PDB file of C-alpha atoms in Angstrom:
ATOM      1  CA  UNK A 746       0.000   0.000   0.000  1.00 85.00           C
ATOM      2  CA  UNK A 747       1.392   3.351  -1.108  1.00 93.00           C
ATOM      3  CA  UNK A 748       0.747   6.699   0.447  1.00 96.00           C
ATOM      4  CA  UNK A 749       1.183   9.820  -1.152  1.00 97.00           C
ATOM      5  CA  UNK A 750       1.455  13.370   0.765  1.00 97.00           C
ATOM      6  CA  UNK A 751       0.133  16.805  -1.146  1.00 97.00           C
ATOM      7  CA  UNK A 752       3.268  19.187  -1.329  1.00 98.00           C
ATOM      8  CA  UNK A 753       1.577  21.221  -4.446  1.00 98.00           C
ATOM      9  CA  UNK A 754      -1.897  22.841  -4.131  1.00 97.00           C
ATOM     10  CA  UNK A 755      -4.184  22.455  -7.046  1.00 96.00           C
ATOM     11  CA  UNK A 756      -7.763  21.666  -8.182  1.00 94.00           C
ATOM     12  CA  UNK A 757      -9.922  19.307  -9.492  1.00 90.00           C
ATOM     13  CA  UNK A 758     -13.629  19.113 -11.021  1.00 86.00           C
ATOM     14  CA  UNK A 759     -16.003  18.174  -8.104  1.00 87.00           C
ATOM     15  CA  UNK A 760     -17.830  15.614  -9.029  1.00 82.00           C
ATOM     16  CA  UNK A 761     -21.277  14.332  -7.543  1.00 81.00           C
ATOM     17  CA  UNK A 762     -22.085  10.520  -6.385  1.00 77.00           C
ATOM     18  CA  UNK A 763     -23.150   9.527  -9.566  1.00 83.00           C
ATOM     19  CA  UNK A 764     -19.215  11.017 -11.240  1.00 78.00           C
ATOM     20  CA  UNK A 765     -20.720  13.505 -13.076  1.00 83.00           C
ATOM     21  CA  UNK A 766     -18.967  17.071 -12.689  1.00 85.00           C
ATOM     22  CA  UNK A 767     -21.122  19.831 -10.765  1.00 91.00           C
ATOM     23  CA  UNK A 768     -19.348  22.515 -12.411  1.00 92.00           C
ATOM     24  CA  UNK A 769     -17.714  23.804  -9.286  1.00 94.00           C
ATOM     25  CA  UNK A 770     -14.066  22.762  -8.598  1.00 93.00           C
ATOM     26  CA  UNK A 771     -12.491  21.343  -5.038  1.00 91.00           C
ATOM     27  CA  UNK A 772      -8.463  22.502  -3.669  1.00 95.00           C
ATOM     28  CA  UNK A 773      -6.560  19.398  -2.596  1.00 95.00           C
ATOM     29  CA  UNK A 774      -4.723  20.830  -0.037  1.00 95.00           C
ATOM     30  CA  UNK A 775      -0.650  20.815   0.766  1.00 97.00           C
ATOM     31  CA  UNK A 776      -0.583  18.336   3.804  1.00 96.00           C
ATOM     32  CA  UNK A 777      -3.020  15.753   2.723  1.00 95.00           C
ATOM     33  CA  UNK A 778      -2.528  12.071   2.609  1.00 95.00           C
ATOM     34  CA  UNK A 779      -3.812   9.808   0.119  1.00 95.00           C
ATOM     35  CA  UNK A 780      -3.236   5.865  -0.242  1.00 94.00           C
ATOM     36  CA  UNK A 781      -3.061   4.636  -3.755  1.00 91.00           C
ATOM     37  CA  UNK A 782      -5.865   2.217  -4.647  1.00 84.00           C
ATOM     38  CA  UNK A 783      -4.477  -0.889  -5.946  1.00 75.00           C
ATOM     39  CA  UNK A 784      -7.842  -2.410  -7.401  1.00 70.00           C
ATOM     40  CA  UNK A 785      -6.766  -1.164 -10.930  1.00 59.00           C
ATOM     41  CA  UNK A 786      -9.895   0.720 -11.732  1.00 57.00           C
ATOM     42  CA  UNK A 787     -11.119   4.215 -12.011  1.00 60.00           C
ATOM     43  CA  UNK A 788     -14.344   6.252 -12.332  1.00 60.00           C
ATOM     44  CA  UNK A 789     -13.328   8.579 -13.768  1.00 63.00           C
ATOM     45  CA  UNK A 790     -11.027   8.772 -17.300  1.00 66.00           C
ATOM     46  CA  UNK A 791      -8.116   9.551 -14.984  1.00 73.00           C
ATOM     47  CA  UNK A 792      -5.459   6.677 -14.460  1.00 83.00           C
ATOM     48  CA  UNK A 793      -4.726   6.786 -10.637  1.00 89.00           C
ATOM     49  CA  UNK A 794      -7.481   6.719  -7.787  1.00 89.00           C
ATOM     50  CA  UNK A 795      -6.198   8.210  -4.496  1.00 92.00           C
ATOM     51  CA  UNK A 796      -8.160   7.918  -1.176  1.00 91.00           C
ATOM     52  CA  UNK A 797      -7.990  10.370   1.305  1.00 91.00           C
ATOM     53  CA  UNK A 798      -7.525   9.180   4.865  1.00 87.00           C
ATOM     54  CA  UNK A 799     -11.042  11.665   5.273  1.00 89.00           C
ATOM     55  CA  UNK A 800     -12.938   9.260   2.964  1.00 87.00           C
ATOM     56  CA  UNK A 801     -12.799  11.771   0.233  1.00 87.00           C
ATOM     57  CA  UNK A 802     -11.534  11.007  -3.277  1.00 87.00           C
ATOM     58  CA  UNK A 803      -9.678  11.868  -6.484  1.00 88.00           C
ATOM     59  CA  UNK A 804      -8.771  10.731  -9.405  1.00 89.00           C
ATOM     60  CA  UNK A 805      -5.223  12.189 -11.442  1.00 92.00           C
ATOM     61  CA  UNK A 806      -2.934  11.485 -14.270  1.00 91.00           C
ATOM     62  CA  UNK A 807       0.786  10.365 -13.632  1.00 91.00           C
ATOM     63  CA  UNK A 808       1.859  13.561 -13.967  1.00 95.00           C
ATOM     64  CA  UNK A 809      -0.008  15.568 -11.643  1.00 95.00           C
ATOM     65  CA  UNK A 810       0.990  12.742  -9.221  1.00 96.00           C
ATOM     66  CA  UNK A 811       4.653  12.973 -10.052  1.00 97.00           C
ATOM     67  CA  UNK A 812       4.417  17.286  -9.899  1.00 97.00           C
ATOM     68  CA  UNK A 813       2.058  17.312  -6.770  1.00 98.00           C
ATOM     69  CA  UNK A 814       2.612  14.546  -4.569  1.00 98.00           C
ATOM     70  CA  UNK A 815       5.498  12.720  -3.146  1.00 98.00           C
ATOM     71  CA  UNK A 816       5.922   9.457  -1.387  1.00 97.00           C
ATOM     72  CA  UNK A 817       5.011   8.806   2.395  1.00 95.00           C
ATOM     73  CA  UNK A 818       7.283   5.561   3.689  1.00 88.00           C
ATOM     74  CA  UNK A 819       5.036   3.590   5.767  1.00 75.00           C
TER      75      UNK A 819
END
């Protein structure tokens, strides 16, 4: 299990239960901690689903994790 910790602020689409956008945007916050999902799947069109340890969400592209996240050793 792989944990990631925010160290670049930035935003995503908000998206309701049903993942469809709402129009209005949420920050993901510098500080946060997110565990990689392993099961492989998304709901989104995004590649990597991150849960929050608050039960929120997100889904990025390698990228954004690579320029916005960094590692947390367990």
């Amino acid at each position: 299990m792989k944990k990631y910790r925010c160290i670049k602020e930035f935003s995503v689409p908000e998206c309701d239960g049903d993942c469809f956008e709402t129009g209005k945007y949420v920050w993901i916050e510098v500080g946060k901690i997110y565990e990689l999902s392993e099961r492989g799947s998304t709901y989104l069109s995004a590649n990597i689903h991150l849960d929050c340890e608050d039960g929120s969400w997100l889904e990025i592209d390698a990228e954004t994790l690579k320029e916005c996240f960094k590692e947390v050793k367990v």
